[in-house]
């Protein structure tokens, strides 16, 4: 029933709580120094509000915990597997479902089969692990995002859309080098921005005209479907699950992290229609993850995901989810903090290049802002800029397209007063932005450097 009141409330009440450990800014200054100024290296108990990621950090429901009790740990053919497979196929009716321990394992398996030297994989925007897995196979990862998607302050309802003309050009010239085209819904690295149904249809039509399969990196498919429901003409009366099924019908397969929209603490899958490709992927699965009816997962994980998938497409949840993210973003925007607009589904992205314009890209303005948010208010965020994407496959370093700091909001986890506190902290840091300094990277691993790099502040 439609309410006549405008406040969108959390469609749940709290059933079990976890304490937060209060810290002072002195405690936090010490902790971040010990962590080499990398927020990934902090002890989580030294963090007050953890917006590092929305991955695996959401609150499970009563019904998910109950489902966990149904977990059957049979090695092969567990009933938990069949419930998981049915829940996946209900939304994504691909012929083969291959369970993995998380999304990147699905990527690793797929690209170890389809990638390789000389191959090109287009995407609207590769997520960091996706790019790393494409490149680790020897292939080239190409981002074909529409121009609006690369401009932080340009408002467009579907900033995650792929540039179909660029895709057409690439396929016309080099179709034989492209084993698969990917669409990431929503576009995580580009601000959690959705892809329209019209764009998915156009990309699908283009791929299939050239005989190239289209795969979805579907981590936030439910949030993307909600944006389609809200913003795309003619979609407002459809069920979310129905929109999801149409999206799936336009693709030939998907990779998935169940740690995102399906409310899993762990899990993922690869799903596809092609029998021969599925056979080759399952062979790699058995070598690296496990038997095809559990992948890298326990039966209880499969149960939690199956139940989570049903909850993920509920309109009351999605209305609350998208509104609560916008609540944070709109407040920062109103306070003059530069944010990516419109506000995305799972996170608010602060434009560190605009806010810290005195810090050059290769002195990592995003890292500087993220460290300041932690010291000032105990908020852990994530740099998505030149620290994450600056190192090129040829070994050189170059500035990323955007210098963003992502405040990723775990699902069903924080209340509105937590968010009001975050708004206050971000405003205080923004007011002091001209005093923040850049950083120098003093230790760097070979791949995915943002996870383990260490930094020193510059004078
Ligand atoms: C999280 C994520 C992945 C990788 O999934 P993991 O479960 O973290 O391995 C891939 N693509 C996108 C868009 C993601 O957000």
Tab-separated table of N, CA, C and O in Angstrom, residues 154-250:
chain	number	residue	atom	x	y	z
A	154	UNK	N	28.413	16.327	-14.396
A	154	UNK	CA	27.372	16.321	-15.430
A	154	UNK	C	26.225	15.399	-15.010
A	154	UNK	O	26.451	14.236	-14.694
A	155	UNK	N	25.009	15.940	-15.027
A	155	UNK	CA	23.856	15.132	-14.623
A	155	UNK	C	23.270	14.429	-15.850
A	155	UNK	O	23.058	15.046	-16.896
A	156	UNK	N	23.063	13.125	-15.725
A	156	UNK	CA	22.517	12.293	-16.799
A	156	UNK	C	21.871	11.110	-16.085
A	156	UNK	O	22.460	10.582	-15.141
A	157	UNK	N	20.673	10.677	-16.492
A	157	UNK	CA	20.000	9.624	-15.718
A	157	UNK	C	20.716	8.273	-15.776
A	157	UNK	O	20.567	7.455	-14.874
A	158	UNK	N	21.490	8.041	-16.832
A	158	UNK	CA	22.148	6.737	-16.985
A	158	UNK	C	23.616	6.932	-17.363
A	158	UNK	O	24.044	6.610	-18.474
A	159	UNK	N	24.358	7.445	-16.396
A	159	UNK	CA	25.771	7.754	-16.650
A	159	UNK	C	26.650	6.528	-16.784
A	159	UNK	O	27.830	6.639	-17.081
A	160	UNK	N	26.063	5.339	-16.552
A	160	UNK	CA	26.841	4.110	-16.713
A	160	UNK	C	26.772	3.562	-18.136
A	160	UNK	O	27.408	2.552	-18.442
A	161	UNK	N	26.008	4.217	-19.012
A	161	UNK	CA	25.814	3.682	-20.365
A	161	UNK	C	27.114	3.516	-21.136
A	161	UNK	O	28.048	4.312	-20.985
A	162	UNK	N	27.119	2.507	-21.994
A	162	UNK	CA	28.258	2.315	-22.887
A	162	UNK	C	28.079	3.186	-24.126
A	162	UNK	O	26.949	3.422	-24.575
A	163	UNK	N	29.196	3.652	-24.664
A	163	UNK	CA	29.183	4.407	-25.914
A	163	UNK	C	29.057	3.391	-27.064
A	163	UNK	O	30.038	2.755	-27.461
A	164	UNK	N	27.831	3.251	-27.572
A	164	UNK	CA	27.552	2.195	-28.556
A	164	UNK	C	28.281	2.465	-29.878
A	164	UNK	O	28.735	1.525	-30.556
A	165	UNK	N	28.439	3.742	-30.232
A	165	UNK	CA	29.147	4.071	-31.481
A	165	UNK	C	30.611	3.634	-31.391
A	165	UNK	O	31.176	3.094	-32.360
A	166	UNK	N	31.230	3.837	-30.213
A	166	UNK	CA	32.624	3.408	-30.025
A	166	UNK	C	32.735	1.882	-30.072
A	166	UNK	O	33.701	1.341	-30.610
A	167	UNK	N	31.746	1.216	-29.493
A	167	UNK	CA	31.746	-0.256	-29.518
A	167	UNK	C	31.647	-0.749	-30.957
A	167	UNK	O	32.386	-1.648	-31.382
A	168	UNK	N	30.740	-0.125	-31.705
A	168	UNK	CA	30.543	-0.487	-33.117
A	168	UNK	C	31.855	-0.322	-33.891
A	168	UNK	O	32.253	-1.186	-34.671
A	169	UNK	N	32.535	0.807	-33.625
A	169	UNK	CA	33.794	1.096	-34.326
A	169	UNK	C	34.841	0.017	-34.010
A	169	UNK	O	35.522	-0.493	-34.898
A	170	UNK	N	34.927	-0.322	-32.712
A	170	UNK	CA	35.911	-1.323	-32.286
A	170	UNK	C	35.610	-2.688	-32.912
A	170	UNK	O	36.512	-3.360	-33.432
A	171	UNK	N	34.327	-3.072	-32.906
A	171	UNK	CA	33.973	-4.391	-33.437
A	171	UNK	C	34.142	-4.431	-34.960
A	171	UNK	O	34.561	-5.452	-35.517
A	172	UNK	N	33.827	-3.319	-35.630
A	172	UNK	CA	33.988	-3.274	-37.090
A	172	UNK	C	35.453	-3.486	-37.462
A	172	UNK	O	35.773	-4.173	-38.435
A	173	UNK	N	36.360	-2.899	-36.661
A	173	UNK	CA	37.787	-2.974	-36.991
A	173	UNK	C	38.440	-4.260	-36.488
A	173	UNK	O	39.324	-4.808	-37.150
A	174	UNK	N	38.023	-4.743	-35.299
A	174	UNK	CA	38.798	-5.807	-34.643
A	174	UNK	C	37.925	-6.904	-34.043
A	174	UNK	O	38.284	-7.480	-33.016
A	175	UNK	N	36.824	-7.204	-34.684
A	175	UNK	CA	35.891	-8.173	-34.128
A	175	UNK	C	36.568	-9.490	-33.688
A	175	UNK	O	36.258	-10.061	-32.642
A	176	UNK	N	37.539	-9.958	-34.475
A	176	UNK	CA	38.158	-11.248	-34.183
A	176	UNK	C	39.007	-11.239	-32.917
A	176	UNK	O	39.337	-12.296	-32.382
A	177	UNK	N	39.376	-10.040	-32.458
A	177	UNK	CA	40.193	-9.953	-31.240
A	177	UNK	C	39.344	-9.827	-29.976
A	177	UNK	O	39.881	-9.784	-28.874
A	178	UNK	N	38.025	-9.692	-30.167
A	178	UNK	CA	37.151	-9.443	-29.008
A	178	UNK	C	36.381	-10.714	-28.653
A	178	UNK	O	35.425	-11.084	-29.337
A	179	UNK	N	36.776	-11.413	-27.580
A	179	UNK	CA	36.106	-12.672	-27.237
A	179	UNK	C	34.786	-12.458	-26.510
A	179	UNK	O	33.918	-13.330	-26.507
A	180	UNK	N	34.618	-11.291	-25.879
A	180	UNK	CA	33.423	-11.024	-25.088
A	180	UNK	C	33.339	-9.518	-24.840
A	180	UNK	O	34.363	-8.833	-24.766
A	181	UNK	N	32.116	-9.004	-24.749
A	181	UNK	CA	31.886	-7.613	-24.352
A	181	UNK	C	31.220	-7.654	-22.983
A	181	UNK	O	30.361	-8.505	-22.734
A	182	UNK	N	31.611	-6.739	-22.090
A	182	UNK	CA	31.053	-6.699	-20.743
A	182	UNK	C	30.289	-5.406	-20.495
A	182	UNK	O	30.662	-4.348	-21.010
A	183	UNK	N	29.218	-5.506	-19.730
A	183	UNK	CA	28.541	-4.316	-19.204
A	183	UNK	C	28.488	-4.460	-17.688
A	183	UNK	O	28.031	-5.497	-17.179
A	184	UNK	N	28.929	-3.440	-16.970
A	184	UNK	CA	28.935	-3.479	-15.511
A	184	UNK	C	27.725	-2.712	-14.995
A	184	UNK	O	27.595	-1.508	-15.257
A	185	UNK	N	26.825	-3.431	-14.307
A	185	UNK	CA	25.590	-2.795	-13.813
A	185	UNK	C	25.527	-2.959	-12.294
A	185	UNK	O	25.610	-4.070	-11.814
A	186	UNK	N	25.440	-1.845	-11.576
A	186	UNK	CA	25.733	-0.484	-11.972
A	186	UNK	C	27.236	-0.297	-12.131
A	186	UNK	O	28.018	-1.155	-11.711
A	187	UNK	N	27.612	0.841	-12.683
A	187	UNK	CA	29.025	1.091	-12.951
A	187	UNK	C	29.733	1.541	-11.670
A	187	UNK	O	29.753	2.722	-11.340
A	188	UNK	N	30.333	0.597	-10.973
A	188	UNK	CA	30.939	0.856	-9.668
A	188	UNK	C	32.036	1.920	-9.750
A	188	UNK	O	31.973	2.951	-9.075
A	189	UNK	N	33.047	1.693	-10.590
A	189	UNK	CA	34.195	2.611	-10.632
A	189	UNK	C	33.805	3.984	-11.174
A	189	UNK	O	34.516	4.955	-10.960
A	190	UNK	N	32.692	4.059	-11.896
A	190	UNK	CA	32.267	5.335	-12.465
A	190	UNK	C	31.200	6.028	-11.629
A	190	UNK	O	30.449	6.857	-12.146
A	191	UNK	N	31.079	5.699	-10.353
A	191	UNK	CA	30.167	6.432	-9.489
A	191	UNK	C	28.888	5.687	-9.137
A	191	UNK	O	27.914	6.294	-8.713
A	192	UNK	N	28.853	4.368	-9.310
A	192	UNK	CA	27.642	3.597	-8.983
A	192	UNK	C	26.482	3.987	-9.876
A	192	UNK	O	25.318	3.957	-9.470
A	193	UNK	N	26.786	4.366	-11.114
A	193	UNK	CA	25.777	4.896	-12.030
A	193	UNK	C	25.135	3.773	-12.837
A	193	UNK	O	25.812	2.830	-13.260
A	194	UNK	N	23.825	3.880	-13.078
A	194	UNK	CA	23.120	2.804	-13.775
A	194	UNK	C	23.295	2.829	-15.293
A	194	UNK	O	23.700	3.836	-15.881
A	195	UNK	N	22.950	1.706	-15.899
A	195	UNK	CA	22.907	1.552	-17.352
A	195	UNK	C	21.433	1.395	-17.711
A	195	UNK	O	20.709	0.634	-17.058
A	196	UNK	N	20.977	2.092	-18.740
A	196	UNK	CA	19.556	2.025	-19.096
A	196	UNK	C	19.252	0.722	-19.834
A	196	UNK	O	20.134	0.112	-20.452
A	197	UNK	N	17.988	0.346	-19.780
A	197	UNK	CA	17.542	-0.831	-20.523
A	197	UNK	C	17.753	-0.601	-22.025
A	197	UNK	O	18.179	-1.507	-22.753
A	198	UNK	N	17.497	0.624	-22.473
A	198	UNK	CA	17.686	0.946	-23.894
A	198	UNK	C	19.147	0.743	-24.294
A	198	UNK	O	19.440	0.217	-25.380
A	199	UNK	N	20.072	1.129	-23.415
A	199	UNK	CA	21.494	0.959	-23.721
A	199	UNK	C	21.873	-0.527	-23.728
A	199	UNK	O	22.619	-0.981	-24.601
A	200	UNK	N	21.341	-1.279	-22.765
A	200	UNK	CA	21.644	-2.718	-22.722
A	200	UNK	C	21.133	-3.381	-24.005
A	200	UNK	O	21.811	-4.202	-24.617
A	201	UNK	N	19.921	-2.973	-24.435
A	201	UNK	CA	19.372	-3.520	-25.689
A	201	UNK	C	20.265	-3.168	-26.875
A	201	UNK	O	20.548	-4.018	-27.732
A	202	UNK	N	20.728	-1.924	-26.932
A	202	UNK	CA	21.545	-1.487	-28.072
A	202	UNK	C	22.905	-2.189	-28.075
A	202	UNK	O	23.403	-2.603	-29.132
A	203	UNK	N	23.504	-2.339	-26.890
A	203	UNK	CA	24.797	-3.037	-26.806
A	203	UNK	C	24.614	-4.494	-27.216
A	203	UNK	O	25.415	-5.063	-27.971
A	204	UNK	N	23.524	-5.099	-26.741
A	204	UNK	CA	23.239	-6.497	-27.066
A	204	UNK	C	23.070	-6.674	-28.577
A	204	UNK	O	23.644	-7.592	-29.179
A	205	UNK	N	22.310	-5.776	-29.176
A	205	UNK	CA	22.062	-5.868	-30.621
A	205	UNK	C	23.381	-5.745	-31.388
A	205	UNK	O	23.646	-6.510	-32.327
A	206	UNK	N	24.231	-4.802	-30.966
A	206	UNK	CA	25.515	-4.587	-31.644
A	206	UNK	C	26.414	-5.820	-31.502
A	206	UNK	O	26.986	-6.305	-32.487
A	207	UNK	N	26.530	-6.328	-30.277
A	207	UNK	CA	27.369	-7.516	-30.050
A	207	UNK	C	26.908	-8.669	-30.922
A	207	UNK	O	27.711	-9.344	-31.572
A	208	UNK	N	25.593	-8.903	-30.918
A	208	UNK	CA	25.085	-10.094	-31.597
A	208	UNK	C	25.178	-9.960	-33.115
A	208	UNK	O	25.358	-10.955	-33.818
A	209	UNK	N	25.106	-8.718	-33.610
A	209	UNK	CA	25.296	-8.512	-35.050
A	209	UNK	C	26.711	-8.929	-35.458
A	209	UNK	O	26.939	-9.405	-36.567
A	210	UNK	N	27.676	-8.768	-34.552
A	210	UNK	CA	29.048	-9.184	-34.858
A	210	UNK	C	29.363	-10.589	-34.343
A	210	UNK	O	30.506	-11.035	-34.398
A	211	UNK	N	28.367	-11.230	-33.758
A	211	UNK	CA	28.596	-12.590	-33.246
A	211	UNK	C	29.491	-12.648	-32.018
A	211	UNK	O	30.174	-13.648	-31.778
A	212	UNK	N	29.489	-11.562	-31.225
A	212	UNK	CA	30.299	-11.534	-30.003
A	212	UNK	C	29.368	-11.645	-28.799
A	212	UNK	O	28.353	-10.951	-28.736
A	213	UNK	N	29.679	-12.520	-27.828
A	213	UNK	CA	28.797	-12.637	-26.662
A	213	UNK	C	28.861	-11.422	-25.751
A	213	UNK	O	29.911	-10.779	-25.625
A	214	UNK	N	27.713	-11.123	-25.118
A	214	UNK	CA	27.643	-10.036	-24.129
A	214	UNK	C	27.504	-10.661	-22.743
A	214	UNK	O	26.618	-11.489	-22.514
A	215	UNK	N	28.378	-10.253	-21.832
A	215	UNK	CA	28.294	-10.695	-20.435
A	215	UNK	C	28.018	-9.491	-19.549
A	215	UNK	O	28.414	-8.367	-19.869
A	216	UNK	N	27.344	-9.764	-18.435
A	216	UNK	CA	27.047	-8.711	-17.460
A	216	UNK	C	27.903	-8.913	-16.218
A	216	UNK	O	27.983	-10.034	-15.709
A	217	UNK	N	28.526	-7.855	-15.751
A	217	UNK	CA	29.125	-7.850	-14.421
A	217	UNK	C	28.013	-7.287	-13.540
A	217	UNK	O	27.787	-6.083	-13.485
A	218	UNK	N	27.259	-8.196	-12.909
A	218	UNK	CA	25.915	-7.861	-12.427
A	218	UNK	C	25.820	-7.581	-10.937
A	218	UNK	O	24.730	-7.665	-10.371
A	219	UNK	N	26.929	-7.259	-10.284
A	219	UNK	CA	26.953	-7.165	-8.811
A	219	UNK	C	25.786	-6.369	-8.233
A	219	UNK	O	25.238	-6.714	-7.214
A	220	UNK	N	25.423	-5.266	-8.904
A	220	UNK	CA	24.361	-4.398	-8.366
A	220	UNK	C	23.178	-4.342	-9.326
A	220	UNK	O	22.623	-3.290	-9.617
A	221	UNK	N	22.796	-5.530	-9.811
A	221	UNK	CA	21.700	-5.633	-10.791
A	221	UNK	C	20.384	-5.103	-10.239
A	221	UNK	O	19.583	-4.521	-10.970
A	222	UNK	N	20.126	-5.295	-8.934
A	222	UNK	CA	18.830	-4.891	-8.375
A	222	UNK	C	18.769	-3.363	-8.264
A	222	UNK	O	17.738	-2.760	-8.582
A	223	UNK	N	19.879	-2.762	-7.819
A	223	UNK	CA	19.917	-1.303	-7.764
A	223	UNK	C	19.778	-0.732	-9.176
A	223	UNK	O	19.049	0.239	-9.403
A	224	UNK	N	20.461	-1.359	-10.154
A	224	UNK	CA	20.348	-0.889	-11.537
A	224	UNK	C	18.901	-1.005	-12.033
A	224	UNK	O	18.363	-0.089	-12.673
A	225	UNK	N	18.251	-2.131	-11.720
A	225	UNK	CA	16.862	-2.326	-12.164
A	225	UNK	C	15.945	-1.295	-11.505
A	225	UNK	O	14.983	-0.822	-12.131
A	226	UNK	N	16.241	-0.937	-10.251
A	226	UNK	CA	15.419	0.082	-9.588
A	226	UNK	C	15.538	1.430	-10.307
A	226	UNK	O	14.545	2.135	-10.520
A	227	UNK	N	16.764	1.792	-10.698
A	227	UNK	CA	16.935	3.049	-11.437
A	227	UNK	C	16.174	3.006	-12.770
A	227	UNK	O	15.597	4.011	-13.187
A	228	UNK	N	16.194	1.878	-13.443
A	228	UNK	CA	15.422	1.735	-14.691
A	228	UNK	C	13.938	1.947	-14.391
A	228	UNK	O	13.238	2.686	-15.091
A	229	UNK	N	13.460	1.294	-13.332
A	229	UNK	CA	12.067	1.406	-12.902
A	229	UNK	C	11.693	2.867	-12.634
A	229	UNK	O	10.613	3.337	-13.011
A	230	UNK	N	12.601	3.618	-11.995
A	230	UNK	CA	12.305	4.996	-11.598
A	230	UNK	C	12.519	6.008	-12.717
A	230	UNK	O	11.851	7.027	-12.766
A	231	UNK	N	13.519	5.739	-13.587
A	231	UNK	CA	13.940	6.801	-14.500
A	231	UNK	C	13.637	6.573	-15.966
A	231	UNK	O	13.690	7.510	-16.758
A	232	UNK	N	13.375	5.339	-16.357
A	232	UNK	CA	13.259	5.081	-17.797
A	232	UNK	C	11.795	5.083	-18.213
A	232	UNK	O	10.970	4.396	-17.598
A	233	UNK	N	11.484	5.849	-19.252
A	233	UNK	CA	10.097	5.929	-19.685
A	233	UNK	C	9.504	4.541	-19.937
A	233	UNK	O	10.161	3.677	-20.517
A	234	UNK	N	8.276	4.336	-19.439
A	234	UNK	CA	7.559	3.084	-19.695
A	234	UNK	C	7.926	1.937	-18.759
A	234	UNK	O	7.377	0.846	-18.888
A	235	UNK	N	8.842	2.155	-17.809
A	235	UNK	CA	9.298	1.045	-16.955
A	235	UNK	C	8.709	1.079	-15.547
A	235	UNK	O	8.901	0.136	-14.777
A	236	UNK	N	8.026	2.184	-15.217
A	236	UNK	CA	7.591	2.401	-13.840
A	236	UNK	C	6.561	1.408	-13.315
A	236	UNK	O	6.411	1.262	-12.116
A	237	UNK	N	5.847	0.743	-14.199
A	237	UNK	CA	4.812	-0.186	-13.740
A	237	UNK	C	5.288	-1.630	-13.671
A	237	UNK	O	4.545	-2.514	-13.269
A	238	UNK	N	6.522	-1.856	-14.061
A	238	UNK	CA	7.002	-3.249	-14.112
A	238	UNK	C	7.530	-3.709	-12.762
A	238	UNK	O	8.016	-2.929	-11.954
A	239	UNK	N	7.462	-5.009	-12.532
A	239	UNK	CA	8.090	-5.602	-11.349
A	239	UNK	C	9.609	-5.566	-11.544
A	239	UNK	O	10.098	-5.749	-12.668
A	240	UNK	N	10.326	-5.380	-10.427
A	240	UNK	CA	11.793	-5.344	-10.514
A	240	UNK	C	12.334	-6.661	-11.088
A	240	UNK	O	13.199	-6.679	-11.969
A	241	UNK	N	11.788	-7.774	-10.603
A	241	UNK	CA	12.273	-9.085	-11.067
A	241	UNK	C	12.075	-9.241	-12.584
A	241	UNK	O	12.901	-9.849	-13.269
A	242	UNK	N	10.998	-8.654	-13.085
A	242	UNK	CA	10.698	-8.740	-14.508
A	242	UNK	C	11.738	-7.946	-15.318
A	242	UNK	O	12.212	-8.394	-16.377
A	243	UNK	N	12.113	-6.769	-14.806
A	243	UNK	CA	13.157	-5.967	-15.470
A	243	UNK	C	14.478	-6.740	-15.455
A	243	UNK	O	15.191	-6.803	-16.464
A	244	UNK	N	14.786	-7.363	-14.312
A	244	UNK	CA	16.036	-8.129	-14.206
A	244	UNK	C	16.047	-9.264	-15.235
A	244	UNK	O	17.046	-9.491	-15.924
A	245	UNK	N	14.905	-9.951	-15.368
A	245	UNK	CA	14.850	-11.067	-16.330
A	245	UNK	C	15.026	-10.577	-17.765
A	245	UNK	O	15.672	-11.243	-18.577
A	246	UNK	N	14.493	-9.399	-18.059
A	246	UNK	CA	14.713	-8.890	-19.424
A	246	UNK	C	16.191	-8.573	-19.648
A	246	UNK	O	16.746	-8.878	-20.707
A	247	UNK	N	16.830	-7.964	-18.637
A	247	UNK	CA	18.266	-7.658	-18.762
A	247	UNK	C	19.038	-8.954	-19.037
A	247	UNK	O	19.883	-9.020	-19.930
A	248	UNK	N	18.711	-9.999	-18.251
A	248	UNK	CA	19.411	-11.278	-18.425
A	248	UNK	C	19.180	-11.841	-19.828
A	248	UNK	O	20.091	-12.403	-20.449
A	249	UNK	N	17.948	-11.648	-20.350
A	249	UNK	CA	17.617	-12.224	-21.659
A	249	UNK	C	18.410	-11.566	-22.791
A	249	UNK	O	18.526	-12.126	-23.878
A	250	UNK	N	18.942	-10.366	-22.531
A	250	UNK	CA	19.704	-9.654	-23.556
A	250	UNK	C	21.170	-10.071	-23.569
A	250	UNK	O	21.936	-9.657	-24.432
